[in-house]
Amino acid sequence: MQPLDVDEPATVGPYRLLGRLGSGGMGRVYLGRSAGGRTVAVKIVHPHFALDEQFRARFQREVAAARRVGGAWTAPVLDADPDAAVPWVATAYAAGPSLAAAVSDTGPLPPHTVRALGAGLAEALTAVHELGLVHRDVKPSNVLLTLDGPLLIDFGIARAMDGTASLTSTGVSVGSPGYMAPEQILGKGATAAADVFSLGAVLAYAATGEPPFPGDSSAALLYKVVHEEPELHAMGGELRALAAACLTKDPASRPTPTEISHRLAPEGAARLVTGGWLPGALVEQVSRSAVQLLNLDTGEAVRSGPVPFESPAETESSVRGLGAGRGSGSVGFDRPGEMGSSVRGSGPVPVDTPAKTEPPASASAASATDAGAFGPPPAMNPAEPAPPPPGEPTVVPAQRDAPPPGRISVSMAAAATPVEGARGRRLSCTVVLAVAGALAAGTLGLGVLLRPWSHQDEDKGAGSAPSHSQAPTAASSTATGGTGAPDTSPTPGTIPARYLGTWQGQATALDGNLPIGTFRLTVHRAGVGEELGRLTQTDQLGGVCTDILTLKQVTGTNLVATSTGAKGNHGGCDPAAHQIELTPVGDDLKYTSDSSAEGNPVSRLSKVG
């Protein structure tokens, strides 16, 4: 989770924002809390989209469709205001990593966990399809692993099967390479059978740690989905047979979600989840996230009603906690599908009415992340403001910038740690693909980047002014013959302590229009011409590229280095040398690159070690 920038809202509707979880194709996602203490994920559309009447109508349909979805294995919509100047929607927030992050971090899941996962997702799809909806983007990053079972999230591109609420233009496919059904890729439309195909691919990924259609480019992935058989050799027994049945090319030959759930869990998915369904490492991770949620300071409630969206975050003095979590159980609807139902107990606020100042009071939670999904937040250290130079007035920072005294401040990393030797880089972002008989993709350095096919974007990392290095005292300056004025310039050719350590954050390319995964940077002391550290780039499916950074210049405002691909990289990584810059932004570092071949990647990196 990233701290709020000064130009970001402090509250949205009845929810006070605690931090930024990420960004997607429609807008940004924030961690929020109601006056009653409920933790939610608030998705706010980009303001320029809000000016588009077609988009606004589409958003309203999406919210109405998502509001109809409810059940034990889906994350419910709790509140929304599609008619606001800047439309927003709030969902329950869940403490738990995405399936993509969990597998990348700990490896394939055990068979019992895969069975429970498949049964829960199949039951979720059964409920979705009974409403006449199709999810259309079932993939590892849209599945959260919680102690209470799997959650299927991000119904932002679900649509009515009767075609009356199509969310895309004719001939355009929406989905993720490697998890889209063949009929989706060929522009023939998506039915319930397309979700089953995607479910089969998700089960194969969970059981083997690899997607069933591997490839280093989106074009290769899409071609394999349409023309080749899935690679399931690492699976065995009934799970392999079931995955193969789901991944057949003929939609009519695939099993239904009901048949899948009966094959995996004749007595229901809940029976498999009861008594523990996650391996120990994931149980520990989720439990710590839940504890972290309890440590979030609720701060003072807003006394005079919610602050408008335009209010900058700097006007809010309440504590911004760092972390995420989820209470027990999932949140349901009192009367799903009916508009204007009253709020009772833990039920949601109707989405067709203005936001109430008394939000739902339940303590369940759900979220986001991969670029465009309500996934788990990336790790982030608590902010620690540096002391001001002598002669300047001491300013007490806003409470959100530091944990309150006596409280525990723990950051959980739900994102996977890059693993050397992983398969080639693959991109699992949601893409908009016009299929006219030929599939094309551009392969750009940091992995395989989809050119303007992608309509997603993530936070570009713009932030506050860089922090200054601590000035010497007036006494020491006078003793050395100076005038007493501090000299903040670093010694030429040395790396200030401000840059040292391990940094991590999400990255985008093509002016923020394309999410390209996670950057992890290590910086150690070095002189000009020496290696200062390495940058590891991990895409959403675990493909890894490593760049070696050589110090070129240190100025008073930034650090300049030459970045060159490591010899052990796979063919999808760019080996060419290019220049990168690291610029302090608050407590973070902003990474920029001049490599046009890679889409000029940008990332805001938070210190994690």
Short mmCIF file of C-alpha atoms in Angstrom, two decimals, residues 88-580:
data_model
loop_
_atom_site.label_atom_id
_atom_site.label_comp_id
_atom_site.label_asym_id
_atom_site.label_seq_id
_atom_site.Cartn_x
_atom_site.Cartn_y
_atom_site.Cartn_z
CA TRP A 88 -16.90 5.31 -7.09
CA VAL A 89 -17.69 1.84 -5.78
CA ALA A 90 -16.74 0.20 -2.47
CA THR A 91 -16.30 -3.53 -1.94
CA ALA A 92 -15.42 -5.62 1.10
CA TYR A 93 -11.67 -5.92 1.70
CA ALA A 94 -10.00 -9.30 2.29
CA ALA A 95 -6.69 -10.03 3.96
CA GLY A 96 -4.96 -12.58 1.81
CA PRO A 97 -2.66 -12.79 -1.20
CA SER A 98 -3.83 -13.37 -4.72
CA LEU A 99 -3.33 -16.84 -6.15
CA ALA A 100 -0.71 -15.40 -8.51
CA ALA A 101 1.30 -13.93 -5.63
CA ALA A 102 0.93 -17.01 -3.43
CA VAL A 103 2.13 -19.45 -6.10
CA SER A 104 4.98 -17.19 -7.16
CA ASP A 105 6.05 -16.82 -3.54
CA THR A 106 5.59 -20.34 -2.14
CA GLY A 107 5.27 -22.55 -5.23
CA PRO A 108 2.46 -24.89 -6.35
CA LEU A 109 -0.35 -25.55 -3.92
CA PRO A 110 -0.94 -29.01 -2.42
CA PRO A 111 -3.70 -31.17 -3.98
CA HIS A 112 -6.12 -30.67 -1.08
CA THR A 113 -5.81 -26.89 -1.42
CA VAL A 114 -6.30 -27.07 -5.19
CA ARG A 115 -9.46 -29.15 -4.76
CA ALA A 116 -10.91 -26.67 -2.27
CA LEU A 117 -9.90 -23.79 -4.53
CA GLY A 118 -11.56 -25.33 -7.58
CA ALA A 119 -14.72 -26.26 -5.71
CA GLY A 120 -15.11 -22.78 -4.23
CA LEU A 121 -14.53 -21.01 -7.55
CA ALA A 122 -16.90 -23.40 -9.33
CA GLU A 123 -19.63 -22.63 -6.80
CA ALA A 124 -18.95 -18.91 -7.25
CA LEU A 125 -19.29 -19.22 -11.03
CA THR A 126 -22.48 -21.23 -10.62
CA ALA A 127 -24.01 -18.35 -8.68
CA VAL A 128 -22.75 -15.81 -11.22
CA HIS A 129 -24.06 -17.74 -14.23
CA GLU A 130 -27.46 -18.27 -12.61
CA LEU A 131 -27.81 -14.49 -12.64
CA GLY A 132 -27.20 -14.41 -16.39
CA LEU A 133 -23.72 -12.94 -15.96
CA VAL A 134 -20.29 -13.95 -17.24
CA HIS A 135 -17.16 -12.94 -15.32
CA ARG A 136 -14.89 -13.05 -18.44
CA ASP A 137 -11.62 -12.50 -16.56
CA VAL A 138 -11.06 -15.47 -14.25
CA LYS A 139 -7.29 -15.54 -13.66
CA PRO A 140 -4.86 -16.05 -10.75
CA SER A 141 -4.66 -12.36 -9.86
CA ASN A 142 -8.48 -12.21 -9.55
CA VAL A 143 -8.56 -14.99 -6.96
CA LEU A 144 -7.79 -14.18 -3.31
CA LEU A 145 -6.78 -16.82 -0.77
CA THR A 146 -8.32 -16.15 2.64
CA LEU A 147 -8.63 -18.29 5.77
CA ASP A 148 -12.34 -18.68 5.03
CA GLY A 149 -11.77 -19.92 1.49
CA PRO A 150 -11.07 -18.56 -1.99
CA LEU A 151 -12.68 -15.34 -3.20
CA LEU A 152 -13.40 -14.50 -6.84
CA ILE A 153 -13.05 -10.75 -7.29
CA ASP A 154 -13.18 -7.97 -9.89
CA PHE A 155 -16.48 -8.22 -11.72
CA GLY A 156 -15.66 -4.96 -13.49
CA ILE A 157 -16.01 -6.52 -16.94
CA ALA A 158 -18.82 -8.96 -16.17
CA ARG A 159 -21.70 -8.54 -18.59
CA ALA A 160 -25.25 -9.76 -19.18
CA MET A 161 -25.36 -12.78 -21.47
CA ASP A 162 -28.40 -11.45 -23.30
CA GLY A 163 -26.23 -8.70 -24.81
CA THR A 164 -28.33 -5.83 -23.51
CA ALA A 165 -25.47 -4.52 -21.39
CA SER A 166 -22.40 -5.28 -23.44
CA LEU A 167 -19.37 -3.63 -21.91
CA THR A 168 -17.18 -3.77 -25.01
CA SER A 169 -17.45 -2.86 -28.65
CA THR A 170 -18.28 -5.41 -31.33
CA GLY A 171 -15.28 -7.50 -32.36
CA VAL A 172 -13.25 -6.65 -29.27
CA SER A 173 -12.12 -9.29 -26.80
CA VAL A 174 -11.53 -8.62 -23.13
CA GLY A 175 -9.48 -10.92 -20.94
CA SER A 176 -5.94 -11.95 -20.04
CA PRO A 177 -3.52 -13.78 -22.37
CA GLY A 178 -3.16 -17.42 -21.44
CA TYR A 179 -6.45 -17.50 -19.52
CA MET A 180 -8.86 -16.40 -22.25
CA ALA A 181 -10.99 -19.05 -23.93
CA PRO A 182 -10.36 -19.65 -27.67
CA GLU A 183 -13.76 -18.22 -28.57
CA GLN A 184 -12.91 -15.02 -26.68
CA ILE A 185 -9.64 -14.64 -28.56
CA LEU A 186 -11.37 -15.15 -31.90
CA GLY A 187 -13.98 -12.51 -31.09
CA LYS A 188 -16.89 -14.96 -31.00
CA GLY A 189 -18.12 -13.74 -27.65
CA ALA A 190 -17.88 -15.08 -24.13
CA THR A 191 -20.44 -17.39 -22.56
CA ALA A 192 -20.46 -19.27 -19.29
CA ALA A 193 -18.27 -21.91 -20.96
CA ALA A 194 -15.50 -19.31 -21.35
CA ASP A 195 -15.36 -18.91 -17.58
CA VAL A 196 -15.01 -22.70 -17.27
CA PHE A 197 -12.03 -22.66 -19.65
CA SER A 198 -10.40 -19.95 -17.55
CA LEU A 199 -11.12 -21.92 -14.38
CA GLY A 200 -9.32 -24.93 -15.84
CA ALA A 201 -6.28 -22.77 -16.59
CA VAL A 202 -6.35 -21.38 -13.04
CA LEU A 203 -6.45 -24.89 -11.55
CA ALA A 204 -3.49 -25.95 -13.69
CA TYR A 205 -1.52 -22.90 -12.55
CA ALA A 206 -2.35 -23.53 -8.89
CA ALA A 207 -1.33 -27.21 -9.09
CA THR A 208 1.86 -26.84 -11.15
CA GLY A 209 3.06 -23.28 -10.62
CA GLU A 210 2.96 -22.70 -14.39
CA PRO A 211 0.15 -21.69 -16.75
CA PRO A 212 -1.07 -24.46 -19.08
CA PHE A 213 -0.18 -22.35 -22.12
CA PRO A 214 3.34 -20.99 -21.48
CA GLY A 215 4.93 -18.38 -23.71
CA ASP A 216 7.15 -15.31 -23.69
CA SER A 217 4.83 -13.07 -25.68
CA SER A 218 1.13 -12.39 -25.76
CA ALA A 219 0.97 -13.41 -29.40
CA ALA A 220 2.52 -16.77 -28.55
CA LEU A 221 0.16 -17.27 -25.62
CA LEU A 222 -2.92 -16.48 -27.66
CA TYR A 223 -1.81 -18.69 -30.54
CA LYS A 224 -1.25 -21.64 -28.19
CA VAL A 225 -4.65 -21.21 -26.57
CA VAL A 226 -6.36 -21.37 -29.95
CA HIS A 227 -4.26 -24.03 -31.71
CA GLU A 228 -2.33 -26.15 -29.19
CA GLU A 229 -3.15 -28.50 -26.34
CA PRO A 230 -2.47 -27.43 -22.74
CA GLU A 231 0.66 -28.62 -20.95
CA LEU A 232 -0.66 -30.63 -18.01
CA HIS A 233 2.12 -33.22 -17.65
CA ALA A 234 2.95 -32.01 -14.11
CA MET A 235 -0.60 -32.73 -12.95
CA GLY A 236 -1.92 -36.15 -12.09
CA GLY A 237 -5.06 -38.09 -11.27
CA GLU A 238 -8.51 -36.57 -11.16
CA LEU A 239 -7.26 -32.98 -11.11
CA ARG A 240 -5.51 -33.46 -14.44
CA ALA A 241 -8.56 -35.06 -16.03
CA LEU A 242 -10.79 -32.26 -14.78
CA ALA A 243 -8.43 -29.51 -15.97
CA ALA A 244 -8.19 -31.15 -19.40
CA ALA A 245 -11.99 -31.29 -19.65
CA CYS A 246 -12.26 -27.60 -18.80
CA LEU A 247 -9.57 -26.68 -21.35
CA THR A 248 -11.09 -28.41 -24.36
CA LYS A 249 -11.42 -26.15 -27.40
CA ASP A 250 -15.13 -26.88 -27.94
CA PRO A 251 -17.22 -24.81 -25.50
CA ALA A 252 -20.10 -27.30 -25.64
CA SER A 253 -17.83 -30.13 -24.45
CA ARG A 254 -16.71 -28.42 -21.26
CA PRO A 255 -18.28 -29.35 -17.92
CA THR A 256 -20.53 -26.88 -16.15
CA PRO A 257 -19.42 -25.21 -12.91
CA THR A 258 -21.98 -27.32 -11.04
CA GLU A 259 -20.46 -30.52 -12.43
CA ILE A 260 -16.97 -29.30 -11.49
CA SER A 261 -17.95 -28.54 -7.90
CA HIS A 262 -19.64 -31.94 -7.53
CA ARG A 263 -16.56 -33.74 -8.85
CA LEU A 264 -14.21 -31.87 -6.53
CA ALA A 265 -16.41 -31.61 -3.43
CA PRO A 266 -19.58 -33.75 -3.44
CA GLU A 267 -20.51 -32.37 -0.02
CA GLY A 268 -19.72 -28.77 -0.93
CA ALA A 269 -16.63 -26.57 -0.91
CA ALA A 270 -17.30 -25.44 2.65
CA ARG A 271 -16.60 -28.97 3.90
CA LEU A 272 -13.13 -28.89 2.31
CA VAL A 273 -12.37 -25.44 3.73
CA THR A 274 -13.48 -26.33 7.26
CA GLY A 275 -10.57 -27.36 9.41
CA GLY A 276 -7.99 -25.56 7.31
CA TRP A 277 -7.37 -25.58 3.58
CA LEU A 278 -4.25 -23.44 3.14
CA PRO A 279 -0.66 -24.62 3.69
CA GLY A 280 1.08 -23.36 6.81
CA ALA A 281 3.14 -20.62 5.14
CA LEU A 282 0.04 -18.99 3.68
CA VAL A 283 -1.90 -19.34 6.93
CA GLU A 284 0.85 -17.43 8.72
CA GLN A 285 0.89 -14.72 6.06
CA VAL A 286 -2.87 -14.22 6.11
CA SER A 287 -2.99 -14.26 9.91
CA ARG A 288 -0.37 -11.54 10.17
CA SER A 289 -2.31 -9.43 7.68
CA ALA A 290 -5.43 -9.80 9.82
CA VAL A 291 -3.51 -8.72 12.92
CA GLN A 292 -2.14 -5.79 10.98
CA LEU A 293 -5.66 -4.69 10.14
CA LEU A 294 -6.48 -4.59 13.85
CA ASN A 295 -3.54 -2.24 14.37
CA LEU A 296 -4.87 0.30 11.91
CA ASP A 297 -5.81 3.38 13.92
CA THR A 298 -9.35 4.42 13.08
CA GLY A 299 -8.64 8.04 13.97
CA GLU A 300 -11.41 10.52 14.64
CA ALA A 301 -14.64 10.25 12.76
CA VAL A 302 -15.51 13.03 10.36
CA ARG A 303 -17.64 15.43 12.36
CA SER A 304 -19.46 17.34 9.64
CA GLY A 305 -20.04 14.69 7.03
CA PRO A 306 -17.78 13.38 4.30
CA VAL A 307 -15.28 15.69 2.68
CA PRO A 308 -15.87 16.17 -1.07
CA PHE A 309 -13.68 14.22 -3.46
CA GLU A 310 -11.83 17.37 -4.43
CA SER A 311 -10.49 17.84 -0.89
CA PRO A 312 -6.75 17.13 -0.84
CA ALA A 313 -5.40 14.49 1.47
CA GLU A 314 -3.32 17.06 3.32
CA THR A 315 -6.46 18.51 4.92
CA GLU A 316 -7.13 15.26 6.74
CA SER A 317 -5.22 14.96 10.00
CA SER A 318 -6.39 11.49 10.98
CA VAL A 319 -4.03 8.55 11.15
CA ARG A 320 -3.28 6.69 7.94
CA GLY A 321 -2.62 3.10 8.91
CA LEU A 322 -0.39 0.85 6.81
CA GLY A 323 -1.71 -2.63 6.26
CA ALA A 324 -4.65 -4.77 5.37
CA GLY A 325 -6.82 -7.42 6.79
CA ARG A 326 -10.12 -9.24 6.80
CA GLY A 327 -12.56 -10.30 9.42
CA SER A 328 -14.11 -13.75 9.45
CA GLY A 329 -16.79 -14.69 6.97
CA SER A 330 -17.91 -13.05 3.78
CA VAL A 331 -20.48 -10.35 3.42
CA GLY A 332 -23.83 -11.06 1.84
CA PHE A 333 -26.76 -8.98 0.65
CA ASP A 334 -30.11 -8.67 2.39
CA ARG A 335 -32.02 -8.91 -0.87
CA PRO A 336 -29.60 -9.10 -3.77
CA GLY A 337 -30.78 -7.74 -7.06
CA GLU A 338 -33.42 -5.43 -5.58
CA MET A 339 -32.84 -1.73 -5.79
CA GLY A 340 -33.39 0.47 -2.81
CA SER A 341 -33.39 -2.18 -0.11
CA SER A 342 -32.79 -0.86 3.36
CA VAL A 343 -29.59 -1.36 5.29
CA ARG A 344 -29.95 -4.05 7.94
CA GLY A 345 -27.17 -5.43 10.07
CA SER A 346 -24.21 -6.22 7.87
CA GLY A 347 -26.01 -5.72 4.59
CA PRO A 348 -24.73 -3.31 1.94
CA VAL A 349 -25.81 0.23 1.25
CA PRO A 350 -27.89 0.19 -1.97
CA VAL A 351 -25.88 1.32 -4.94
CA ASP A 352 -28.74 3.26 -6.50
CA THR A 353 -29.03 5.70 -3.60
CA PRO A 354 -26.70 8.45 -2.43
CA ALA A 355 -24.01 7.34 0.00
CA LYS A 356 -25.17 7.35 3.60
CA THR A 357 -23.11 8.74 6.42
CA GLU A 358 -23.82 5.51 8.32
CA PRO A 359 -22.04 2.82 6.29
CA PRO A 360 -22.33 -0.94 6.80
CA ALA A 361 -21.12 -2.01 10.22
CA SER A 362 -19.81 -5.51 9.53
CA ALA A 363 -16.09 -6.21 9.78
CA SER A 364 -15.53 -8.36 6.71
CA ALA A 365 -13.14 -7.24 4.01
CA ALA A 366 -11.93 -7.79 0.31
CA SER A 367 -9.62 -6.17 -2.21
CA ALA A 368 -7.23 -5.81 -5.15
CA THR A 369 -4.37 -5.82 -7.19
CA ASP A 370 -2.72 -6.58 -10.36
CA ALA A 371 -3.03 -3.96 -12.20
CA GLY A 372 -6.81 -3.33 -12.35
CA ALA A 373 -8.04 -5.79 -9.79
CA PHE A 374 -8.96 -5.60 -6.13
CA GLY A 375 -5.88 -7.50 -4.99
CA PRO A 376 -3.68 -7.43 -1.94
CA PRO A 377 -1.45 -4.44 -1.33
CA PRO A 378 2.29 -4.41 -1.92
CA ALA A 379 4.61 -4.21 1.07
CA MET A 380 5.56 -0.81 2.38
CA ASN A 381 7.54 0.40 5.38
CA PRO A 382 6.06 2.99 7.71
CA ALA A 383 7.02 6.51 6.88
CA GLU A 384 9.73 7.99 9.09
CA PRO A 385 10.11 11.74 8.48
CA ALA A 386 13.66 13.06 8.75
CA PRO A 387 14.43 15.84 11.25
CA PRO A 388 14.46 19.33 9.74
CA PRO A 389 17.73 21.24 9.28
CA PRO A 390 18.70 23.71 12.04
CA GLY A 391 17.14 27.09 11.69
CA GLU A 392 13.93 25.77 10.23
CA PRO A 393 10.75 25.50 12.33
CA THR A 394 9.92 22.04 13.51
CA VAL A 395 6.76 20.80 11.82
CA VAL A 396 4.80 17.99 13.39
CA PRO A 397 3.88 15.65 10.53
CA ALA A 398 0.32 14.60 9.86
CA GLN A 399 -0.54 11.54 11.87
CA ARG A 400 -0.88 9.46 8.73
CA ASP A 401 2.86 9.85 8.08
CA ALA A 402 3.99 7.91 11.15
CA PRO A 403 2.52 5.20 13.33
CA PRO A 404 1.16 6.46 16.65
CA PRO A 405 3.31 5.84 19.74
CA GLY A 406 2.94 2.47 21.33
CA ARG A 407 1.27 0.81 18.33
CA ILE A 408 2.59 -2.03 16.25
CA SER A 409 3.40 -1.14 12.66
CA VAL A 410 3.85 -4.17 10.45
CA SER A 411 3.94 -4.29 6.66
CA MET A 412 2.94 -7.50 4.87
CA ALA A 413 4.17 -8.36 1.40
CA ALA A 414 1.48 -10.21 -0.54
CA ALA A 415 3.41 -9.77 -3.75
CA ALA A 416 5.76 -12.54 -4.72
CA THR A 417 9.50 -12.25 -4.20
CA PRO A 418 11.23 -12.56 -7.57
CA VAL A 419 12.72 -15.98 -8.14
CA GLU A 420 15.79 -16.37 -10.29
CA GLY A 421 15.46 -18.95 -13.00
CA ALA A 422 11.74 -18.43 -13.45
CA ARG A 423 10.20 -18.90 -16.86
CA GLY A 424 10.26 -16.23 -19.49
CA ARG A 425 8.39 -13.04 -18.88
CA ARG A 426 4.69 -13.24 -19.55
CA LEU A 427 2.14 -10.48 -19.23
CA SER A 428 -1.13 -11.28 -17.50
CA CYS A 429 -2.72 -7.85 -17.57
CA THR A 430 -6.21 -7.35 -18.91
CA VAL A 431 -6.03 -6.53 -22.59
CA VAL A 432 -8.38 -5.15 -25.19
CA LEU A 433 -7.67 -7.14 -28.35
CA ALA A 434 -9.25 -6.54 -31.73
CA VAL A 435 -9.10 -9.84 -33.62
CA ALA A 436 -9.22 -9.38 -37.39
CA GLY A 437 -7.61 -12.64 -38.43
CA ALA A 438 -4.07 -11.96 -37.21
CA LEU A 439 -2.60 -11.59 -33.74
CA ALA A 440 0.28 -9.22 -33.16
CA ALA A 441 2.21 -8.15 -30.10
CA GLY A 442 5.25 -5.99 -29.46
CA THR A 443 8.05 -7.45 -27.39
CA LEU A 444 9.57 -4.64 -25.35
CA GLY A 445 12.55 -5.10 -23.02
CA LEU A 446 11.13 -5.47 -19.52
CA GLY A 447 9.27 -8.54 -20.63
CA VAL A 448 6.69 -8.69 -23.34
CA LEU A 449 4.65 -5.51 -23.35
CA LEU A 450 1.34 -5.29 -25.15
CA ARG A 451 1.31 -2.09 -27.13
CA PRO A 452 -1.82 0.06 -27.17
CA TRP A 453 -3.96 -3.09 -26.71
CA SER A 454 -3.86 -2.57 -22.99
CA HIS A 455 -6.17 0.02 -21.46
CA GLN A 456 -5.00 -0.46 -17.91
CA ASP A 457 -2.78 1.92 -16.03
CA GLU A 458 -1.29 2.10 -12.60
CA ASP A 459 -0.03 4.80 -10.36
CA LYS A 460 2.82 6.65 -12.04
CA GLY A 461 4.45 7.47 -8.74
CA ALA A 462 4.15 11.22 -8.89
CA GLY A 463 4.54 12.51 -5.41
CA SER A 464 5.80 15.22 -3.16
CA ALA A 465 9.08 17.02 -3.33
CA PRO A 466 12.28 15.10 -2.62
CA SER A 467 13.52 14.95 0.93
CA HIS A 468 16.69 16.89 1.73
CA SER A 469 19.80 15.38 3.20
CA GLN A 470 20.42 16.49 6.77
CA ALA A 471 22.46 19.66 6.97
CA PRO A 472 25.56 20.00 9.18
CA THR A 473 25.20 22.04 12.32
CA ALA A 474 26.08 25.70 12.35
CA ALA A 475 28.81 25.03 14.90
CA SER A 476 30.59 22.49 12.74
CA SER A 477 30.29 24.77 9.73
CA THR A 478 31.81 27.70 11.62
CA ALA A 479 34.61 25.55 12.99
CA THR A 480 35.71 24.68 9.49
CA GLY A 481 35.77 28.28 8.39
CA GLY A 482 32.39 28.38 6.75
CA THR A 483 29.72 31.01 7.01
CA GLY A 484 27.26 28.81 8.84
CA ALA A 485 25.14 28.06 5.75
CA PRO A 486 24.54 24.30 5.41
CA ASP A 487 25.89 22.47 2.37
CA THR A 488 23.43 19.75 1.30
CA SER A 489 25.36 18.64 -1.78
CA PRO A 490 26.68 15.07 -1.61
CA THR A 491 30.33 14.31 -2.09
CA PRO A 492 30.85 13.74 -5.84
CA GLY A 493 30.88 10.06 -6.78
CA THR A 494 29.41 8.77 -3.50
CA ILE A 495 25.94 7.38 -2.89
CA PRO A 496 24.08 9.10 -0.02
CA ALA A 497 22.58 6.85 2.65
CA ARG A 498 19.16 8.04 1.45
CA TYR A 499 19.40 5.65 -1.51
CA LEU A 500 20.84 2.57 0.21
CA GLY A 501 18.75 -0.52 0.90
CA THR A 502 16.10 -2.59 -0.83
CA TRP A 503 13.17 -0.93 -2.61
CA GLN A 504 10.06 -2.34 -4.24
CA GLY A 505 7.03 -1.09 -6.14
CA GLN A 506 4.70 -1.59 -9.08
CA ALA A 507 5.86 -0.38 -12.51
CA THR A 508 4.14 0.91 -15.62
CA ALA A 509 5.23 1.71 -19.16
CA LEU A 510 3.87 3.62 -22.16
CA ASP A 511 3.01 6.73 -20.13
CA GLY A 512 1.38 4.69 -17.39
CA ASN A 513 -0.97 2.86 -19.75
CA LEU A 514 0.61 -0.58 -19.31
CA PRO A 515 1.27 -2.36 -16.00
CA ILE A 516 4.51 -4.37 -16.27
CA GLY A 517 4.77 -6.03 -12.86
CA THR A 518 6.94 -5.49 -9.79
CA PHE A 519 10.34 -3.79 -9.58
CA ARG A 520 12.70 -4.74 -6.75
CA LEU A 521 15.85 -2.65 -6.44
CA THR A 522 18.90 -3.11 -4.22
CA VAL A 523 21.38 -0.23 -3.78
CA HIS A 524 24.72 -0.47 -1.97
CA ARG A 525 27.72 1.83 -1.72
CA ALA A 526 29.75 2.22 -4.90
CA GLY A 527 31.88 4.73 -6.75
CA VAL A 528 31.40 6.10 -10.25
CA GLY A 529 31.85 3.30 -12.76
CA GLU A 530 31.16 0.59 -10.18
CA GLU A 531 28.13 -1.65 -9.81
CA LEU A 532 25.74 -0.04 -7.31
CA GLY A 533 23.10 -2.75 -7.28
CA ARG A 534 20.58 -4.71 -9.30
CA LEU A 535 17.01 -4.27 -10.45
CA THR A 536 14.82 -7.37 -10.63
CA GLN A 537 11.70 -7.07 -12.75
CA THR A 538 8.94 -9.65 -12.17
CA ASP A 539 5.80 -9.75 -14.29
CA GLN A 540 2.39 -10.88 -13.06
CA LEU A 541 3.08 -14.54 -13.83
CA GLY A 542 6.56 -14.70 -12.34
CA GLY A 543 8.79 -14.09 -15.38
CA VAL A 544 12.02 -12.45 -14.22
CA CYS A 545 14.52 -10.07 -15.85
CA THR A 546 17.55 -8.71 -13.96
CA ASP A 547 19.39 -5.48 -14.78
CA ILE A 548 22.85 -4.56 -13.48
CA LEU A 549 23.14 -0.90 -12.45
CA THR A 550 26.45 0.96 -12.79
CA LEU A 551 26.83 4.34 -11.08
CA LYS A 552 27.20 7.19 -13.54
CA GLN A 553 26.55 10.34 -11.53
CA VAL A 554 25.23 11.58 -8.19
CA THR A 555 23.71 15.05 -8.00
CA GLY A 556 22.01 16.98 -5.25
CA THR A 557 18.60 15.86 -6.50
CA ASN A 558 18.99 12.39 -8.01
CA LEU A 559 21.18 9.42 -8.83
CA VAL A 560 21.98 8.49 -12.45
CA ALA A 561 23.05 4.99 -13.47
CA THR A 562 23.54 2.84 -16.56
CA SER A 563 21.28 -0.23 -16.62
CA THR A 564 22.34 -3.34 -18.56
CA GLY A 565 20.59 -6.69 -18.80
CA ALA A 566 22.29 -9.55 -16.93
CA LYS A 567 23.84 -12.36 -18.98
CA GLY A 568 21.56 -15.00 -17.51
CA ASN A 569 18.34 -13.31 -18.66
CA HIS A 570 16.01 -15.08 -21.07
CA GLY A 571 15.40 -13.85 -24.61
CA GLY A 572 12.43 -11.70 -23.68
CA CYS A 573 14.58 -9.33 -21.60
CA ASP A 574 16.23 -6.31 -23.20
CA PRO A 575 20.05 -6.61 -23.05
CA ALA A 576 20.74 -3.08 -24.33
CA ALA A 577 22.25 -0.49 -21.99
CA HIS A 578 20.12 2.51 -21.10
CA GLN A 579 20.07 5.27 -18.51
CA ILE A 580 17.92 5.24 -15.39
#
